[in-house]
Amino acid sequence: METFLDYLKVFAVGGGLCAVGQLLINKTGMSSARILVLFMLLGLVTELVGAFSYIKGFASSGVTVPITGFGSNLAKGAMQGAKEGGVLGAVGGGLKAAAPGISAVILFGFLFALIFRSKSKKI
Amino acid sequence: MLDKSDYREYVAKNAPRSPMLRSLVAAFVVGGLICCIGEGIKDAVSAIFPSMTEEDAGAWTTIILIFIGSFLTAIGVYDKIGRFAGGGSMIPITGFANSVVSPALEYNREGVFFGICAKMFVIAGPIIVFGVVAGILAGTVGLFV
Amino acid sequence: MKLGRQSFVSDRPVYLCSSYTIVGPKEGDGNFGELFDTVLKDDLWGERSYEKAESKMHREAIRGGICLAGRRLDEIDLMLAGDLLNELSASGLAMRYFKVPFAGLYNACSTFSEGILLGTALIDGGAANTVTCSTSSHFASAERQYRYPLELGNQRTPTSQWTVTGAGCSVLSSIRPTAEEDAVNRADFSEKMKSMRENCLECAKNEDSERKNGKGDEDAFPSTGMRWAERIKRKILKKLRPDSVADPVCDPNYKRSRVVRISGGTFGKVTDFGINDESNMGGAMAPAAADTLLAHLADTGRSVGDYDAIFTGDLGRFGSEAFEYIMKREGVTFPGNHLDCGALFYKPEQETFQGGSGAGCVNTVFNSYIVKRLESGEWKRVLVLATGALLNKDTPLQKETIPGVSHAFVAESEPL
């Protein structure tokens, strides 16, 4: 029962974030890159003011799977780097924390682009 | 001829719009489902490797989700999900993977060098640039806090 | 002869000798599906990229038109061709296969009517006897050039249109076609196409005896670096899925009872009403179409009722509404004879929102549907107003609005 409730929270918060994004698309006609940047910055700022960990405690993957999680990772890494490694840590910490995701995306993108081709669409 | 601002007003008023309720519900459901899949992966990873910290489990979840997103893009399924769900499949990390892999696939006919590698971040470039710059700003804030 | 400010009528008769269309699979499922000459099973057509496939469609459409007209290549004085790709690459690449003078045209989606008007004027003025007018567009290549990668999962807006995968060719001539010639040309179509292809290979061999790729594989001969893997792939395709690389065909039983004549037309001005939404092309082009139609009516002294049908190019459903709205404000109402090629192109369940667009849209509709109706005598006089939006991917980013242009030509039919 408890797990079900957890998943329900994840579903509601994650879905809610996506619905807000869809609302922005419908109202302003923003392109996908703009929406993604906006949500990433949202995650980054909430992490910076310290609110992200509370939301994460409540919704878990509901906020870390959306791109907001990527932004929060960047901010968390940068803050931690600043604490441990001074200026160099502050500059490099963000990217270091986000490195697994970016590396994975580049690797899979490269490999799949070698194997697959984009297909023409009928719808 | 008709006044130009009159015409612009006419177009703004009469141009067809997206069906609001249907697209919001689709985005909500698909977005929520993707997040639940992410949570499921995280739980599974934590169950298989109990010694793993939560952060590492989160990183593995991200990587697995990116793999799923990339693979669905490569076999031509993700854009069909996107047509239906819009923001629901765009905002999760799988959507980020989609926005990197889709130009790489599109431009592979121009070769590995100037096709795949050069065009990979045509769409997702702003996310990386904004992310890195904002991350450095956050680090600078961290230096003084 | 010039007429009024923007129009002209041809003094010499200019006949539409033949018309030929090739479209992709989605277009074959659309409303005009049975009317096209060739419907491809696969819109890659055995090629390595969609750009190459578009170029091949363009080339084969021109060949089809010439063969149906019963001409040889040396009887064609000029080829007027255009497409939507950067620097007209689809038509440019296709032209390597013909040793015929080529004039490239670009007016976005209104390129076809621009070509017809120029061809008519050239024949009328005596500068040429026979010209071909062809355009092409391909959904996948246009999508990559103007919008996003195919696999990107974003939603299309309800004002968006679907670029038609198709190429068509009209052969205009001052020499009147006859029914007997028609029957012979249709019966010999596939043989003529084959001999034209072999001719082309022969030409290439003579020019460049060192080139090895030219052996029996015409698709391969001009491009460099045709890798062995590609050739094997094509051979496998030919064995396993022969319909995906099938040759163009024509209906041998089609008979026309009337012949189409291009009697003149109106060149349009660029009109910009300040629409800046690049996903709403119909709204941006409607004022241009209205402007050209008003100029046409003023120059010729005709009214909209003098035409059996007035076709706009690819305004789409909303664009057509906007067009009729502007015309109504100008005091012109259509007696139900305004049709839009783009809005009619696809069936509603094909989810194309506003309908078709692209340089191939008005071309394939004219060369199939409109020409067949004119040739059967159902219609006597038709006005075709192809419309084009003159933008590229960068102009909206530089905060430019979208200028539109529209050219109109009049097609009339007379007994064969």
Short mmCIF file of N, CA and C in Angstrom, two decimals, chain C residues 272-371:
data_model
loop_
_atom_site.label_atom_id
_atom_site.label_comp_id
_atom_site.label_asym_id
_atom_site.label_seq_id
_atom_site.Cartn_x
_atom_site.Cartn_y
_atom_site.Cartn_z
N ASP C 272 3.44 41.15 -47.86
CA ASP C 272 3.76 40.78 -46.48
C ASP C 272 2.81 41.50 -45.54
N PHE C 273 1.95 40.73 -44.89
CA PHE C 273 1.00 41.33 -43.95
C PHE C 273 1.48 41.21 -42.51
N GLY C 274 2.74 40.88 -42.32
CA GLY C 274 3.29 40.90 -40.97
C GLY C 274 3.00 39.67 -40.14
N ILE C 275 2.68 38.54 -40.78
CA ILE C 275 2.52 37.30 -40.02
C ILE C 275 3.92 36.76 -39.75
N ASN C 276 4.21 36.39 -38.50
CA ASN C 276 5.56 35.92 -38.20
C ASN C 276 5.59 34.51 -37.64
N ASP C 277 4.46 33.82 -37.70
CA ASP C 277 4.42 32.45 -37.19
C ASP C 277 4.74 31.49 -38.33
N GLU C 278 5.95 30.89 -38.26
CA GLU C 278 6.34 30.08 -39.42
C GLU C 278 5.59 28.76 -39.48
N SER C 279 4.80 28.45 -38.46
CA SER C 279 3.99 27.25 -38.59
C SER C 279 2.60 27.58 -39.13
N ASN C 280 2.35 28.84 -39.42
CA ASN C 280 1.07 29.23 -40.02
C ASN C 280 1.31 29.85 -41.39
N MET C 281 1.74 29.02 -42.34
CA MET C 281 2.06 29.51 -43.67
C MET C 281 0.81 29.95 -44.42
N GLY C 282 -0.29 29.24 -44.20
CA GLY C 282 -1.52 29.56 -44.90
C GLY C 282 -1.93 31.00 -44.62
N GLY C 283 -1.87 31.40 -43.35
CA GLY C 283 -2.21 32.76 -42.98
C GLY C 283 -1.27 33.77 -43.60
N ALA C 284 0.01 33.39 -43.75
CA ALA C 284 1.00 34.32 -44.31
C ALA C 284 0.84 34.46 -45.81
N MET C 285 0.36 33.40 -46.49
CA MET C 285 0.30 33.43 -47.95
C MET C 285 -1.03 33.91 -48.50
N ALA C 286 -2.09 33.84 -47.66
CA ALA C 286 -3.42 34.20 -48.16
C ALA C 286 -3.49 35.61 -48.75
N PRO C 287 -2.85 36.63 -48.11
CA PRO C 287 -2.91 37.97 -48.71
C PRO C 287 -2.25 38.03 -50.08
N ALA C 288 -1.19 37.25 -50.28
CA ALA C 288 -0.51 37.26 -51.59
C ALA C 288 -1.43 36.70 -52.66
N ALA C 289 -2.13 35.61 -52.31
CA ALA C 289 -3.06 35.01 -53.28
C ALA C 289 -4.18 35.98 -53.61
N ALA C 290 -4.69 36.66 -52.57
CA ALA C 290 -5.77 37.62 -52.79
C ALA C 290 -5.29 38.76 -53.67
N ASP C 291 -4.07 39.24 -53.40
CA ASP C 291 -3.50 40.34 -54.17
C ASP C 291 -3.39 39.98 -55.65
N THR C 292 -2.86 38.77 -55.91
CA THR C 292 -2.69 38.35 -57.30
C THR C 292 -4.04 38.15 -57.98
N LEU C 293 -5.00 37.57 -57.26
CA LEU C 293 -6.31 37.34 -57.88
C LEU C 293 -6.97 38.67 -58.21
N LEU C 294 -6.87 39.65 -57.30
CA LEU C 294 -7.47 40.96 -57.57
C LEU C 294 -6.82 41.60 -58.79
N ALA C 295 -5.47 41.50 -58.85
CA ALA C 295 -4.77 42.07 -59.99
C ALA C 295 -5.19 41.38 -61.28
N HIS C 296 -5.35 40.05 -61.21
CA HIS C 296 -5.74 39.28 -62.39
C HIS C 296 -7.12 39.72 -62.87
N LEU C 297 -8.05 39.85 -61.94
CA LEU C 297 -9.42 40.23 -62.32
C LEU C 297 -9.44 41.64 -62.91
N ALA C 298 -8.63 42.55 -62.31
CA ALA C 298 -8.60 43.92 -62.81
C ALA C 298 -7.96 43.97 -64.20
N ASP C 299 -6.88 43.20 -64.40
CA ASP C 299 -6.16 43.24 -65.67
C ASP C 299 -6.97 42.64 -66.81
N THR C 300 -7.66 41.54 -66.52
CA THR C 300 -8.35 40.83 -67.59
C THR C 300 -9.80 41.25 -67.74
N GLY C 301 -10.33 41.95 -66.74
CA GLY C 301 -11.73 42.35 -66.80
C GLY C 301 -12.69 41.20 -66.58
N ARG C 302 -12.16 40.05 -66.13
CA ARG C 302 -13.05 38.92 -65.87
C ARG C 302 -13.56 38.98 -64.44
N SER C 303 -14.55 38.14 -64.13
CA SER C 303 -14.99 37.99 -62.75
C SER C 303 -14.72 36.55 -62.33
N VAL C 304 -14.82 36.27 -61.03
CA VAL C 304 -14.51 34.92 -60.56
C VAL C 304 -15.47 33.89 -61.16
N GLY C 305 -16.67 34.33 -61.54
CA GLY C 305 -17.64 33.41 -62.12
C GLY C 305 -17.26 32.93 -63.52
N ASP C 306 -16.29 33.60 -64.16
CA ASP C 306 -15.86 33.18 -65.50
C ASP C 306 -15.02 31.91 -65.47
N TYR C 307 -14.64 31.47 -64.28
CA TYR C 307 -13.83 30.26 -64.18
C TYR C 307 -14.65 29.12 -63.60
N ASP C 308 -14.42 27.93 -64.13
CA ASP C 308 -15.11 26.77 -63.57
C ASP C 308 -14.55 26.43 -62.19
N ALA C 309 -13.27 26.71 -62.01
CA ALA C 309 -12.68 26.50 -60.69
C ALA C 309 -11.50 27.43 -60.53
N ILE C 310 -11.31 27.93 -59.32
CA ILE C 310 -10.14 28.73 -59.00
C ILE C 310 -9.39 27.98 -57.91
N PHE C 311 -8.20 27.50 -58.27
CA PHE C 311 -7.42 26.70 -57.33
C PHE C 311 -6.35 27.56 -56.69
N THR C 312 -6.32 27.61 -55.37
CA THR C 312 -5.15 28.18 -54.71
C THR C 312 -4.19 27.02 -54.43
N GLY C 313 -2.92 27.35 -54.23
CA GLY C 313 -1.90 26.30 -54.16
C GLY C 313 -1.95 25.51 -52.88
N ASP C 314 -1.38 26.06 -51.82
CA ASP C 314 -1.35 25.29 -50.58
C ASP C 314 -1.63 26.19 -49.39
N LEU C 315 -2.77 26.88 -49.45
CA LEU C 315 -3.13 27.74 -48.32
C LEU C 315 -3.59 26.91 -47.13
N GLY C 316 -4.05 25.71 -47.37
CA GLY C 316 -4.57 24.88 -46.29
C GLY C 316 -5.98 25.31 -45.92
N ARG C 317 -6.54 24.62 -44.95
CA ARG C 317 -7.95 24.89 -44.62
C ARG C 317 -8.13 26.29 -44.03
N PHE C 318 -7.29 26.64 -43.04
CA PHE C 318 -7.44 27.96 -42.44
C PHE C 318 -7.05 29.05 -43.43
N GLY C 319 -5.98 28.82 -44.18
CA GLY C 319 -5.53 29.80 -45.17
C GLY C 319 -6.61 30.09 -46.20
N SER C 320 -7.35 29.05 -46.60
CA SER C 320 -8.43 29.26 -47.57
C SER C 320 -9.51 30.14 -46.97
N GLU C 321 -9.81 29.88 -45.70
CA GLU C 321 -10.80 30.73 -45.02
C GLU C 321 -10.35 32.18 -45.01
N ALA C 322 -9.06 32.37 -44.66
CA ALA C 322 -8.52 33.72 -44.59
C ALA C 322 -8.56 34.38 -45.96
N PHE C 323 -8.24 33.57 -47.01
CA PHE C 323 -8.25 34.07 -48.38
C PHE C 323 -9.65 34.53 -48.77
N GLU C 324 -10.65 33.70 -48.46
CA GLU C 324 -12.02 34.06 -48.82
C GLU C 324 -12.50 35.26 -48.01
N TYR C 325 -12.00 35.36 -46.77
CA TYR C 325 -12.34 36.51 -45.93
C TYR C 325 -11.82 37.81 -46.55
N ILE C 326 -10.54 37.77 -46.99
CA ILE C 326 -9.97 38.98 -47.60
C ILE C 326 -10.74 39.33 -48.87
N MET C 327 -11.02 38.33 -49.70
CA MET C 327 -11.71 38.60 -50.96
C MET C 327 -13.11 39.16 -50.70
N LYS C 328 -13.75 38.67 -49.63
CA LYS C 328 -15.07 39.17 -49.30
C LYS C 328 -15.00 40.64 -48.90
N ARG C 329 -13.95 40.96 -48.13
CA ARG C 329 -13.78 42.36 -47.73
C ARG C 329 -13.53 43.24 -48.93
N GLU C 330 -12.96 42.65 -50.00
CA GLU C 330 -12.71 43.40 -51.23
C GLU C 330 -13.91 43.37 -52.16
N GLY C 331 -14.98 42.74 -51.72
CA GLY C 331 -16.20 42.71 -52.51
C GLY C 331 -16.28 41.61 -53.53
N VAL C 332 -15.45 40.57 -53.38
CA VAL C 332 -15.51 39.43 -54.31
C VAL C 332 -15.94 38.20 -53.53
N THR C 333 -17.07 37.62 -53.91
CA THR C 333 -17.47 36.36 -53.28
C THR C 333 -17.45 35.27 -54.33
N PHE C 334 -17.00 34.08 -53.90
CA PHE C 334 -16.89 32.97 -54.84
C PHE C 334 -18.21 32.23 -54.92
N PRO C 335 -18.66 31.90 -56.12
CA PRO C 335 -19.87 31.08 -56.23
C PRO C 335 -19.54 29.60 -56.00
N GLY C 336 -18.82 29.31 -54.95
CA GLY C 336 -18.50 27.92 -54.62
C GLY C 336 -17.44 27.30 -55.50
N ASN C 337 -16.67 28.12 -56.24
CA ASN C 337 -15.69 27.53 -57.15
C ASN C 337 -14.25 27.71 -56.67
N HIS C 338 -14.08 28.17 -55.43
CA HIS C 338 -12.70 28.25 -54.91
C HIS C 338 -12.34 26.93 -54.24
N LEU C 339 -11.24 26.33 -54.70
CA LEU C 339 -10.76 25.08 -54.10
C LEU C 339 -9.30 25.29 -53.75
N ASP C 340 -8.81 24.49 -52.79
CA ASP C 340 -7.41 24.61 -52.41
C ASP C 340 -6.74 23.25 -52.55
N CYS C 341 -5.64 23.22 -53.33
CA CYS C 341 -4.96 21.94 -53.57
C CYS C 341 -4.50 21.31 -52.26
N GLY C 342 -3.91 22.14 -51.38
CA GLY C 342 -3.39 21.60 -50.13
C GLY C 342 -4.47 21.04 -49.24
N ALA C 343 -5.57 21.80 -49.11
CA ALA C 343 -6.64 21.37 -48.22
C ALA C 343 -7.32 20.11 -48.73
N LEU C 344 -7.34 19.92 -50.06
CA LEU C 344 -8.00 18.75 -50.62
C LEU C 344 -7.11 17.53 -50.66
N PHE C 345 -5.80 17.73 -50.47
CA PHE C 345 -4.84 16.69 -50.83
C PHE C 345 -5.00 15.42 -50.00
N TYR C 346 -5.05 15.58 -48.68
CA TYR C 346 -5.08 14.40 -47.82
C TYR C 346 -6.48 14.17 -47.25
N LYS C 347 -6.71 12.94 -46.85
CA LYS C 347 -7.96 12.64 -46.15
C LYS C 347 -7.84 13.10 -44.70
N PRO C 348 -8.97 13.42 -44.06
CA PRO C 348 -8.90 13.95 -42.69
C PRO C 348 -8.21 12.99 -41.73
N GLU C 349 -8.39 11.67 -41.93
CA GLU C 349 -7.81 10.73 -40.97
C GLU C 349 -6.30 10.60 -41.13
N GLN C 350 -5.71 11.27 -42.12
CA GLN C 350 -4.26 11.20 -42.28
C GLN C 350 -3.51 12.18 -41.39
N GLU C 351 -4.27 12.95 -40.58
CA GLU C 351 -3.69 13.83 -39.57
C GLU C 351 -2.64 14.78 -40.12
N THR C 352 -3.03 15.56 -41.09
CA THR C 352 -2.10 16.55 -41.62
C THR C 352 -2.51 17.96 -41.22
N PHE C 353 -3.48 18.09 -40.33
CA PHE C 353 -4.00 19.38 -39.88
C PHE C 353 -4.49 20.23 -41.05
N GLN C 354 -3.66 21.16 -41.57
CA GLN C 354 -4.16 22.07 -42.60
C GLN C 354 -4.14 21.47 -44.00
N GLY C 355 -3.49 20.33 -44.17
CA GLY C 355 -3.42 19.73 -45.50
C GLY C 355 -2.01 19.74 -46.04
N GLY C 356 -1.88 19.59 -47.33
CA GLY C 356 -0.56 19.48 -47.95
C GLY C 356 0.05 20.83 -48.26
N SER C 357 1.37 20.83 -48.49
CA SER C 357 2.04 22.05 -48.93
C SER C 357 3.27 21.63 -49.70
N GLY C 358 4.06 22.58 -50.11
CA GLY C 358 5.30 22.25 -50.81
C GLY C 358 5.19 22.45 -52.30
N ALA C 359 6.36 22.51 -52.95
CA ALA C 359 6.39 22.76 -54.39
C ALA C 359 5.72 21.64 -55.16
N GLY C 360 5.68 20.43 -54.58
CA GLY C 360 5.08 19.31 -55.28
C GLY C 360 3.57 19.27 -55.14
N CYS C 361 3.02 20.07 -54.24
CA CYS C 361 1.59 19.97 -53.94
C CYS C 361 0.74 20.45 -55.12
N VAL C 362 0.88 21.73 -55.48
CA VAL C 362 0.06 22.27 -56.55
C VAL C 362 0.43 21.60 -57.87
N ASN C 363 1.69 21.23 -58.01
CA ASN C 363 2.16 20.59 -59.23
C ASN C 363 1.46 19.26 -59.45
N THR C 364 1.50 18.38 -58.44
CA THR C 364 0.91 17.06 -58.65
C THR C 364 -0.61 17.14 -58.78
N VAL C 365 -1.23 18.10 -58.07
CA VAL C 365 -2.68 18.21 -58.19
C VAL C 365 -3.05 18.73 -59.58
N PHE C 366 -2.31 19.73 -60.07
CA PHE C 366 -2.61 20.24 -61.41
C PHE C 366 -2.38 19.16 -62.46
N ASN C 367 -1.25 18.49 -62.39
CA ASN C 367 -0.89 17.53 -63.43
C ASN C 367 -1.72 16.26 -63.38
N SER C 368 -2.45 16.03 -62.29
CA SER C 368 -3.32 14.86 -62.28
C SER C 368 -4.78 15.29 -62.31
N TYR C 369 -5.26 15.78 -61.19
CA TYR C 369 -6.68 16.06 -61.01
C TYR C 369 -7.19 17.14 -61.97
N ILE C 370 -6.55 18.30 -61.96
CA ILE C 370 -7.08 19.43 -62.73
C ILE C 370 -6.98 19.13 -64.23
N VAL C 371 -5.80 18.61 -64.65
CA VAL C 371 -5.62 18.33 -66.09
C VAL C 371 -6.62 17.29 -66.56
#
